[in-house]
Amino acid sequence: MNFKRIFLILLIASAYNSFAQKDGYWDKERATTKEILVSAGDRIVVKTEDLPVGTTEIVYRITLLDKNQQMANSLVSLLKSIPDPYGIGQGSAGAVFLMSNISGDDQCTYSLFTSSENTKKYITDGKVDNACFSQKEPVSKDAKRISLDKNSCLKENTKAIWFGFESKNWFLSQKVVLEVVPWVDVKLNRGWNQDNKNEIISLCKTSTMAQKMANSDDFCVCILEKIMKQYRYSEFQKLLAVEKTKVYKDFGNACYKDADISKNVYNDLRNQVSGLIKQQKYNEAIPKLGTIINDGKATALDYNSIGYCYILTKQYAKALKFLQEGEKLDETELLIKLNLAHVYLVSDNYSDAKAIYKKYQNQNVTDSMSWKDKTKSDFTIFEKAGLPSKDFEKVLKLYN
């Protein structure tokens, strides 16, 4: 029974370890292990190995050894049995587990700094004003876990850590063993921290595609995700300017075709067009409608809108062309029929216009507006825009 329980516990631990390792790993290749001799009553500073990109946690152990003592177990070997840093952080038990089972009689105090500049005052007078952490009570051994992403001083982009040691032995030198092992987050290891992501988003928002949109957030996040998947940040930074431009263009085109993003893009353009038409800025509305049409996303109403804008800018041939294209998409759309009648009328083709005006005069162009009311409303706008109006009264008399 006991054997079965032990086997089950080992199996669960193994499974948990495999699962957790997918999120990160202890980087034993870039762990720091240094033995330092500190002269009696002296202070010394030791720099760790450079921390790998994506380091979010560190575990360190400090052990003071008497002459000829050797470490029984390295910190790296102990961490092999712990799948992630959070297994250490569950109270004091985790730290005790990491403790060396040996130490000397000597003691020291120590402090952590983020640069060699910050250690100068410490070396001179022992002041720890610039330290991120300071162990002020002398110890013969110590072990701690520090989360860089939760520490206001030690942050994710910290390149290395400087440990300052002060001997509390006033007669003999002492040997200090410093061990530091970084935990590397697999995703962050690709170099994409918050600042780097914001850099890509900001550049995206200045692109031509993004500026077509009222809200380009989803579009730019889509590009960011594709770049992050394809490149490490350092790899992306090494690309030539023309190569980066091509990357933005290719991924932008792919994201632009995404169904949800595409829908939002064209709906944004339609909303912008609607606002411009209300402000009588027809010349500004036309290229936006042209984008929708050229991208193959136009509805019959989009063709109707661009035809209407061309009428009001006195480009009657273009108006006729696009209205006829829209008519092919929806033969029942009466707004298109009415604008076709308008084009014929202002182009001095009264007979073709008259046939259309009379045919649909008793119908509604929308669920709330009649054909007749819409005609009168349009004629008022056309007169203000200076369109040919000599036949407007003749058309309105048809309705009587």
Short mmCIF file of C-alpha atoms in Angstrom, two decimals:
data_model
loop_
_atom_site.label_atom_id
_atom_site.label_comp_id
_atom_site.label_asym_id
_atom_site.label_seq_id
_atom_site.Cartn_x
_atom_site.Cartn_y
_atom_site.Cartn_z
CA MET A 1 0.00 0.00 0.00
CA ASN A 2 2.82 2.38 0.92
CA PHE A 3 4.61 1.60 -2.36
CA LYS A 4 1.45 2.41 -4.34
CA ARG A 5 1.05 5.74 -2.55
CA ILE A 6 4.67 6.66 -3.18
CA PHE A 7 4.32 5.71 -6.85
CA LEU A 8 1.16 7.82 -7.18
CA ILE A 9 2.80 10.85 -5.56
CA LEU A 10 5.81 10.54 -7.89
CA LEU A 11 3.50 10.20 -10.89
CA ILE A 12 1.52 13.35 -9.95
CA ALA A 13 4.73 15.27 -9.27
CA SER A 14 6.14 14.19 -12.63
CA ALA A 15 2.97 15.22 -14.47
CA TYR A 16 2.87 18.59 -12.70
CA ASN A 17 6.52 19.14 -13.48
CA SER A 18 5.99 18.45 -17.21
CA PHE A 19 2.99 20.77 -17.34
CA ALA A 20 4.65 23.63 -15.48
CA GLN A 21 7.84 23.46 -17.55
CA LYS A 22 5.83 24.51 -20.59
CA ASP A 23 5.59 28.02 -19.09
CA GLY A 24 9.24 28.38 -18.20
CA TYR A 25 12.44 26.74 -16.99
CA TRP A 26 15.33 27.10 -14.59
CA ASP A 27 18.23 28.28 -16.76
CA LYS A 28 21.11 26.26 -15.39
CA GLU A 29 23.34 27.28 -18.30
CA ARG A 30 23.29 30.90 -17.13
CA ALA A 31 23.23 30.25 -13.41
CA THR A 32 25.83 31.99 -11.26
CA THR A 33 28.07 30.01 -8.90
CA LYS A 34 30.95 31.93 -7.37
CA GLU A 35 33.21 31.42 -4.38
CA ILE A 36 34.45 34.71 -2.96
CA LEU A 37 37.08 35.35 -0.32
CA VAL A 38 36.15 38.36 1.78
CA SER A 39 38.88 39.83 3.91
CA ALA A 40 38.19 40.34 7.60
CA GLY A 41 35.81 43.27 8.12
CA ASP A 42 35.90 44.11 4.42
CA ARG A 43 33.19 44.76 1.82
CA ILE A 44 33.11 43.31 -1.69
CA VAL A 45 30.72 43.40 -4.66
CA VAL A 46 30.03 40.46 -6.99
CA LYS A 47 28.12 40.66 -10.27
CA THR A 48 25.96 37.74 -11.40
CA GLU A 49 26.09 36.32 -14.89
CA ASP A 50 23.94 38.27 -17.32
CA LEU A 51 20.30 37.31 -16.81
CA PRO A 52 18.66 35.79 -19.90
CA VAL A 53 15.88 37.66 -21.69
CA GLY A 54 12.55 36.72 -20.12
CA THR A 55 13.84 36.29 -16.57
CA THR A 56 10.90 36.84 -14.21
CA GLU A 57 12.22 35.21 -11.03
CA ILE A 58 15.53 34.47 -9.43
CA VAL A 59 16.42 32.14 -6.60
CA TYR A 60 19.67 32.72 -4.79
CA ARG A 61 21.55 31.01 -2.00
CA ILE A 62 24.39 32.39 0.09
CA THR A 63 26.54 30.04 2.16
CA LEU A 64 29.57 30.86 4.29
CA LEU A 65 32.09 27.99 4.49
CA ASP A 66 34.90 27.23 6.90
CA LYS A 67 38.27 26.28 5.48
CA ASN A 68 38.17 23.10 3.33
CA GLN A 69 34.36 22.79 3.50
CA GLN A 70 32.64 21.91 0.21
CA MET A 71 29.01 22.39 -0.86
CA ALA A 72 27.02 19.18 -0.53
CA ASN A 73 24.37 20.00 -3.16
CA SER A 74 24.40 22.77 -5.72
CA LEU A 75 21.37 25.07 -5.97
CA VAL A 76 20.81 23.98 -9.60
CA SER A 77 20.54 20.32 -8.59
CA LEU A 78 18.01 21.16 -5.87
CA LEU A 79 15.86 23.19 -8.27
CA LYS A 80 15.56 20.27 -10.68
CA SER A 81 12.89 18.83 -8.39
CA ILE A 82 10.90 22.10 -8.28
CA PRO A 83 8.86 22.67 -11.47
CA ASP A 84 8.35 26.42 -11.05
CA PRO A 85 9.27 29.31 -8.72
CA TYR A 86 5.87 29.29 -7.00
CA GLY A 87 6.70 25.99 -5.35
CA ILE A 88 9.41 27.87 -3.46
CA GLY A 89 7.29 30.86 -2.57
CA GLN A 90 4.80 29.04 -0.38
CA GLY A 91 6.10 30.32 2.93
CA SER A 92 9.36 29.66 4.75
CA ALA A 93 9.39 25.91 4.05
CA GLY A 94 10.51 26.48 0.48
CA ALA A 95 13.44 28.61 1.54
CA VAL A 96 14.50 26.07 4.18
CA PHE A 97 14.51 23.37 1.49
CA LEU A 98 17.00 25.43 -0.53
CA MET A 99 19.30 26.05 2.40
CA SER A 100 22.70 24.45 2.37
CA ASN A 101 22.99 21.76 5.01
CA ILE A 102 26.40 23.09 5.90
CA SER A 103 27.84 26.49 6.74
CA GLY A 104 30.68 27.92 8.66
CA ASP A 105 30.75 29.85 11.88
CA ASP A 106 31.43 33.11 10.07
CA GLN A 107 28.66 35.56 9.28
CA CYS A 108 28.06 38.39 6.87
CA THR A 109 25.45 40.92 5.80
CA TYR A 110 24.58 41.40 2.14
CA SER A 111 22.64 43.70 -0.19
CA LEU A 112 21.34 43.55 -3.78
CA PHE A 113 21.92 46.31 -6.36
CA THR A 114 20.95 46.78 -10.02
CA SER A 115 24.17 48.41 -11.26
CA SER A 116 27.81 48.88 -10.37
CA GLU A 117 27.14 52.63 -10.04
CA ASN A 118 24.74 51.96 -7.17
CA THR A 119 27.40 49.99 -5.28
CA LYS A 120 30.00 52.78 -5.04
CA LYS A 121 28.54 54.29 -1.87
CA TYR A 122 28.21 50.82 -0.38
CA ILE A 123 31.88 50.02 -1.00
CA THR A 124 32.96 53.37 0.45
CA ASP A 125 30.89 53.62 3.62
CA GLY A 126 28.60 50.59 3.78
CA LYS A 127 25.45 52.67 3.14
CA VAL A 128 22.67 50.72 1.40
CA ASP A 129 20.46 53.65 0.30
CA ASN A 130 20.49 52.42 -3.32
CA ALA A 131 20.00 48.74 -2.53
CA CYS A 132 16.94 46.83 -3.74
CA PHE A 133 17.18 44.51 -0.76
CA SER A 134 19.41 44.44 2.28
CA GLN A 135 19.98 41.68 4.83
CA LYS A 136 21.11 43.76 7.83
CA GLU A 137 21.23 40.97 10.39
CA PRO A 138 24.41 38.88 9.95
CA VAL A 139 23.78 35.36 8.63
CA SER A 140 25.88 32.28 7.95
CA LYS A 141 23.52 31.14 5.18
CA ASP A 142 20.42 32.42 3.43
CA ALA A 143 18.16 31.59 0.47
CA LYS A 144 15.40 33.60 -1.18
CA ARG A 145 13.19 33.83 -4.24
CA ILE A 146 12.59 37.24 -5.82
CA SER A 147 9.94 38.02 -8.47
CA LEU A 148 11.37 40.61 -10.84
CA ASP A 149 7.97 41.45 -12.29
CA LYS A 150 6.60 42.34 -8.85
CA ASN A 151 9.60 44.24 -7.53
CA SER A 152 9.70 48.01 -7.97
CA CYS A 153 13.51 47.95 -8.00
CA LEU A 154 14.43 44.66 -9.67
CA LYS A 155 12.41 44.62 -12.89
CA GLU A 156 11.92 42.27 -15.84
CA ASN A 157 14.52 44.07 -17.95
CA THR A 158 17.21 43.89 -15.23
CA LYS A 159 20.40 42.75 -17.01
CA ALA A 160 22.30 41.52 -13.96
CA ILE A 161 22.39 41.84 -10.18
CA TRP A 162 25.26 43.02 -8.00
CA PHE A 163 25.57 41.36 -4.58
CA GLY A 164 27.41 43.34 -1.95
CA PHE A 165 28.90 41.37 0.99
CA GLU A 166 30.27 42.75 4.25
CA SER A 167 32.28 40.39 6.44
CA LYS A 168 31.45 40.32 10.13
CA ASN A 169 34.64 38.41 10.93
CA TRP A 170 37.14 40.93 12.22
CA PHE A 171 40.13 38.58 12.35
CA LEU A 172 40.09 36.11 9.44
CA SER A 173 39.04 36.05 5.81
CA GLN A 174 35.87 34.14 5.04
CA LYS A 175 34.69 32.17 2.04
CA VAL A 176 31.26 33.05 0.63
CA VAL A 177 29.51 30.87 -1.95
CA LEU A 178 26.96 32.77 -4.06
CA GLU A 179 24.51 30.82 -6.25
CA VAL A 180 21.87 32.49 -8.40
CA VAL A 181 19.52 30.65 -10.76
CA PRO A 182 17.12 32.54 -13.08
CA TRP A 183 13.63 31.36 -13.99
CA VAL A 184 12.92 32.15 -17.65
CA ASP A 185 9.38 32.69 -18.91
CA VAL A 186 9.15 30.96 -22.30
CA LYS A 187 7.03 33.70 -23.91
CA LEU A 188 9.05 36.60 -22.51
CA ASN A 189 12.25 34.81 -23.51
CA ARG A 190 11.43 35.85 -27.08
CA GLY A 191 12.11 39.41 -25.94
CA TRP A 192 8.61 40.83 -26.31
CA ASN A 193 8.13 42.86 -23.16
CA GLN A 194 5.50 45.58 -22.68
CA ASP A 195 7.66 48.37 -24.10
CA ASN A 196 8.53 46.36 -27.21
CA LYS A 197 4.89 45.50 -27.84
CA ASN A 198 3.85 49.14 -27.49
CA GLU A 199 6.54 50.08 -30.00
CA ILE A 200 4.96 47.81 -32.64
CA ILE A 201 1.42 48.98 -31.84
CA SER A 202 2.46 52.65 -32.11
CA LEU A 203 4.11 52.10 -35.49
CA CYS A 204 1.10 50.17 -36.73
CA LYS A 205 -1.29 52.97 -35.84
CA THR A 206 0.61 55.33 -38.16
CA SER A 207 0.18 52.97 -41.14
CA THR A 208 -2.13 53.79 -44.05
CA MET A 209 -4.33 50.78 -43.34
CA ALA A 210 -4.76 51.64 -39.66
CA GLN A 211 -5.65 55.24 -40.45
CA LYS A 212 -8.58 54.05 -42.54
CA MET A 213 -10.16 52.75 -39.33
CA ALA A 214 -11.96 54.60 -36.57
CA ASN A 215 -10.56 52.03 -34.12
CA SER A 216 -7.45 50.15 -35.25
CA ASP A 217 -6.75 48.31 -31.95
CA ASP A 218 -7.79 44.83 -33.14
CA PHE A 219 -5.97 45.29 -36.43
CA CYS A 220 -2.70 46.35 -34.76
CA VAL A 221 -2.91 43.58 -32.14
CA CYS A 222 -3.35 41.09 -35.00
CA ILE A 223 -0.15 42.37 -36.65
CA LEU A 224 1.70 42.29 -33.31
CA GLU A 225 0.72 38.67 -32.67
CA LYS A 226 1.90 37.61 -36.12
CA ILE A 227 5.24 39.39 -35.70
CA MET A 228 5.74 37.91 -32.22
CA LYS A 229 5.04 34.43 -33.53
CA GLN A 230 7.44 34.81 -36.46
CA TYR A 231 10.34 36.65 -34.79
CA ARG A 232 12.16 37.09 -31.54
CA TYR A 233 12.37 40.79 -30.72
CA SER A 234 16.14 40.81 -31.29
CA GLU A 235 15.64 39.16 -34.71
CA PHE A 236 12.99 41.69 -35.69
CA GLN A 237 15.25 44.59 -34.68
CA LYS A 238 18.02 43.30 -36.95
CA LEU A 239 15.79 43.50 -40.04
CA LEU A 240 16.53 46.26 -42.53
CA ALA A 241 14.00 49.10 -42.74
CA VAL A 242 12.71 47.82 -46.09
CA GLU A 243 12.35 44.32 -44.62
CA LYS A 244 10.34 45.65 -41.68
CA THR A 245 8.11 47.57 -44.08
CA LYS A 246 7.44 44.38 -46.03
CA VAL A 247 6.66 42.50 -42.80
CA TYR A 248 4.13 45.16 -41.80
CA LYS A 249 2.60 45.12 -45.29
CA ASP A 250 2.32 41.32 -45.53
CA PHE A 251 0.94 40.84 -42.03
CA GLY A 252 -1.26 43.91 -42.46
CA ASN A 253 -2.82 42.43 -45.59
CA ALA A 254 -3.41 39.13 -43.79
CA CYS A 255 -5.03 40.88 -40.81
CA TYR A 256 -7.02 43.19 -43.09
CA LYS A 257 -8.64 40.10 -44.63
CA ASP A 258 -9.59 38.64 -41.25
CA ALA A 259 -13.39 38.36 -41.26
CA ASP A 260 -14.07 40.17 -37.98
CA ILE A 261 -11.44 42.88 -38.49
CA SER A 262 -12.51 43.37 -42.11
CA LYS A 263 -16.13 43.79 -41.06
CA ASN A 264 -15.18 46.44 -38.52
CA VAL A 265 -12.91 48.24 -41.01
CA TYR A 266 -15.62 48.61 -43.63
CA ASN A 267 -18.30 49.47 -41.10
CA ASP A 268 -15.99 52.21 -39.79
CA LEU A 269 -15.54 53.52 -43.33
CA ARG A 270 -19.32 53.51 -43.89
CA ASN A 271 -19.86 55.45 -40.66
CA GLN A 272 -17.24 57.98 -41.74
CA VAL A 273 -18.90 58.29 -45.16
CA SER A 274 -22.30 58.85 -43.56
CA GLY A 275 -20.88 61.66 -41.43
CA LEU A 276 -19.13 63.28 -44.40
CA ILE A 277 -22.29 63.20 -46.52
CA LYS A 278 -24.25 64.87 -43.72
CA GLN A 279 -21.56 67.56 -43.64
CA GLN A 280 -21.80 67.83 -47.46
CA LYS A 281 -18.13 66.82 -47.80
CA TYR A 282 -18.81 64.64 -50.84
CA ASN A 283 -15.26 64.85 -52.24
CA GLU A 284 -13.92 63.34 -48.99
CA ALA A 285 -16.57 60.60 -48.91
CA ILE A 286 -15.85 59.38 -52.47
CA PRO A 287 -12.32 57.91 -51.86
CA LYS A 288 -13.52 56.10 -48.73
CA LEU A 289 -16.35 54.53 -50.70
CA GLY A 290 -13.80 53.77 -53.43
CA THR A 291 -11.75 51.79 -50.89
CA ILE A 292 -14.75 49.63 -50.01
CA ILE A 293 -15.57 49.05 -53.69
CA ASN A 294 -11.97 48.36 -54.77
CA ASP A 295 -11.55 45.85 -51.93
CA GLY A 296 -14.58 43.94 -53.20
CA LYS A 297 -16.62 44.56 -50.04
CA ALA A 298 -19.27 46.93 -51.45
CA THR A 299 -23.02 46.43 -51.06
CA ALA A 300 -25.71 47.92 -53.32
CA LEU A 301 -26.07 50.77 -50.81
CA ASP A 302 -22.33 51.55 -51.07
CA TYR A 303 -22.74 51.93 -54.85
CA ASN A 304 -25.80 54.09 -54.18
CA SER A 305 -23.82 56.34 -51.82
CA ILE A 306 -20.94 56.88 -54.23
CA GLY A 307 -23.42 57.55 -57.07
CA TYR A 308 -25.17 60.13 -54.89
CA CYS A 309 -21.81 61.81 -54.11
CA TYR A 310 -20.89 61.92 -57.79
CA ILE A 311 -24.25 63.55 -58.60
CA LEU A 312 -23.62 66.28 -56.03
CA THR A 313 -20.10 66.87 -57.38
CA LYS A 314 -21.56 67.06 -60.92
CA GLN A 315 -19.73 63.95 -62.15
CA TYR A 316 -22.77 62.49 -63.84
CA ALA A 317 -21.07 59.85 -66.03
CA LYS A 318 -19.35 58.33 -63.00
CA ALA A 319 -22.58 58.51 -61.03
CA LEU A 320 -24.39 56.59 -63.76
CA LYS A 321 -21.65 53.95 -63.97
CA PHE A 322 -21.64 53.15 -60.24
CA LEU A 323 -25.43 53.28 -59.85
CA GLN A 324 -25.82 50.78 -62.68
CA GLU A 325 -23.25 48.51 -60.97
CA GLY A 326 -25.25 48.76 -57.76
CA GLU A 327 -28.46 47.98 -59.63
CA LYS A 328 -26.91 44.68 -60.76
CA LEU A 329 -26.34 43.74 -57.11
CA ASP A 330 -29.91 44.51 -56.06
CA GLU A 331 -32.64 45.20 -58.59
CA THR A 332 -35.12 46.00 -55.80
CA GLU A 333 -33.13 48.80 -54.12
CA LEU A 334 -35.29 51.90 -54.72
CA LEU A 335 -32.68 54.35 -53.46
CA ILE A 336 -30.57 53.34 -56.46
CA LYS A 337 -33.58 53.65 -58.77
CA LEU A 338 -34.28 57.16 -57.47
CA ASN A 339 -30.66 58.28 -57.91
CA LEU A 340 -30.67 56.85 -61.44
CA ALA A 341 -33.71 59.02 -62.17
CA HIS A 342 -31.85 62.00 -60.68
CA VAL A 343 -28.80 61.36 -62.93
CA TYR A 344 -30.95 61.21 -66.05
CA LEU A 345 -32.78 64.39 -64.98
CA VAL A 346 -29.71 66.55 -64.34
CA SER A 347 -28.08 65.12 -67.49
CA ASP A 348 -30.96 66.56 -69.54
CA ASN A 349 -32.54 63.16 -70.19
CA TYR A 350 -36.02 63.96 -68.90
CA SER A 351 -37.85 61.14 -70.68
CA ASP A 352 -35.82 58.31 -69.02
CA ALA A 353 -36.00 60.11 -65.68
CA LYS A 354 -39.79 60.59 -65.96
CA ALA A 355 -40.37 56.84 -66.54
CA ILE A 356 -38.57 55.94 -63.32
CA TYR A 357 -40.15 58.72 -61.23
CA LYS A 358 -43.66 57.67 -62.24
CA LYS A 359 -43.02 53.90 -61.91
CA TYR A 360 -42.11 53.98 -58.22
CA GLN A 361 -43.95 57.12 -57.01
CA ASN A 362 -46.34 55.22 -54.73
CA GLN A 363 -43.66 53.17 -52.95
CA ASN A 364 -41.32 53.82 -50.04
CA VAL A 365 -37.57 54.02 -50.51
CA THR A 366 -37.06 52.98 -46.87
CA ASP A 367 -39.39 51.68 -44.18
CA SER A 368 -40.07 55.25 -43.01
CA MET A 369 -39.66 57.49 -46.07
CA SER A 370 -41.79 57.63 -49.20
CA TRP A 371 -40.44 57.94 -52.73
CA LYS A 372 -42.13 61.34 -53.09
CA ASP A 373 -40.73 62.78 -49.84
CA LYS A 374 -37.23 61.58 -50.67
CA THR A 375 -37.50 63.18 -54.13
CA LYS A 376 -38.50 66.54 -52.62
CA SER A 377 -35.71 66.31 -50.02
CA ASP A 378 -33.10 65.53 -52.69
CA PHE A 379 -34.27 68.35 -54.95
CA THR A 380 -33.84 70.83 -52.08
CA ILE A 381 -30.24 69.65 -51.59
CA PHE A 382 -29.55 69.67 -55.34
CA GLU A 383 -30.77 73.26 -55.69
CA LYS A 384 -28.47 74.42 -52.88
CA ALA A 385 -25.58 72.61 -54.59
CA GLY A 386 -26.28 74.43 -57.85
CA LEU A 387 -27.37 71.42 -59.92
CA PRO A 388 -29.59 72.01 -63.03
CA SER A 389 -33.10 72.46 -61.57
CA LYS A 390 -35.29 73.51 -64.51
CA ASP A 391 -37.18 70.18 -64.54
CA PHE A 392 -37.61 69.74 -60.76
CA GLU A 393 -41.11 71.27 -60.76
CA LYS A 394 -42.18 69.13 -63.71
CA VAL A 395 -41.22 65.97 -61.79
CA LEU A 396 -43.05 67.03 -58.64
CA LYS A 397 -46.18 67.75 -60.74
CA LEU A 398 -46.06 64.14 -61.96
CA TYR A 399 -46.81 63.04 -58.41
CA ASN A 400 -50.02 65.10 -58.40
#
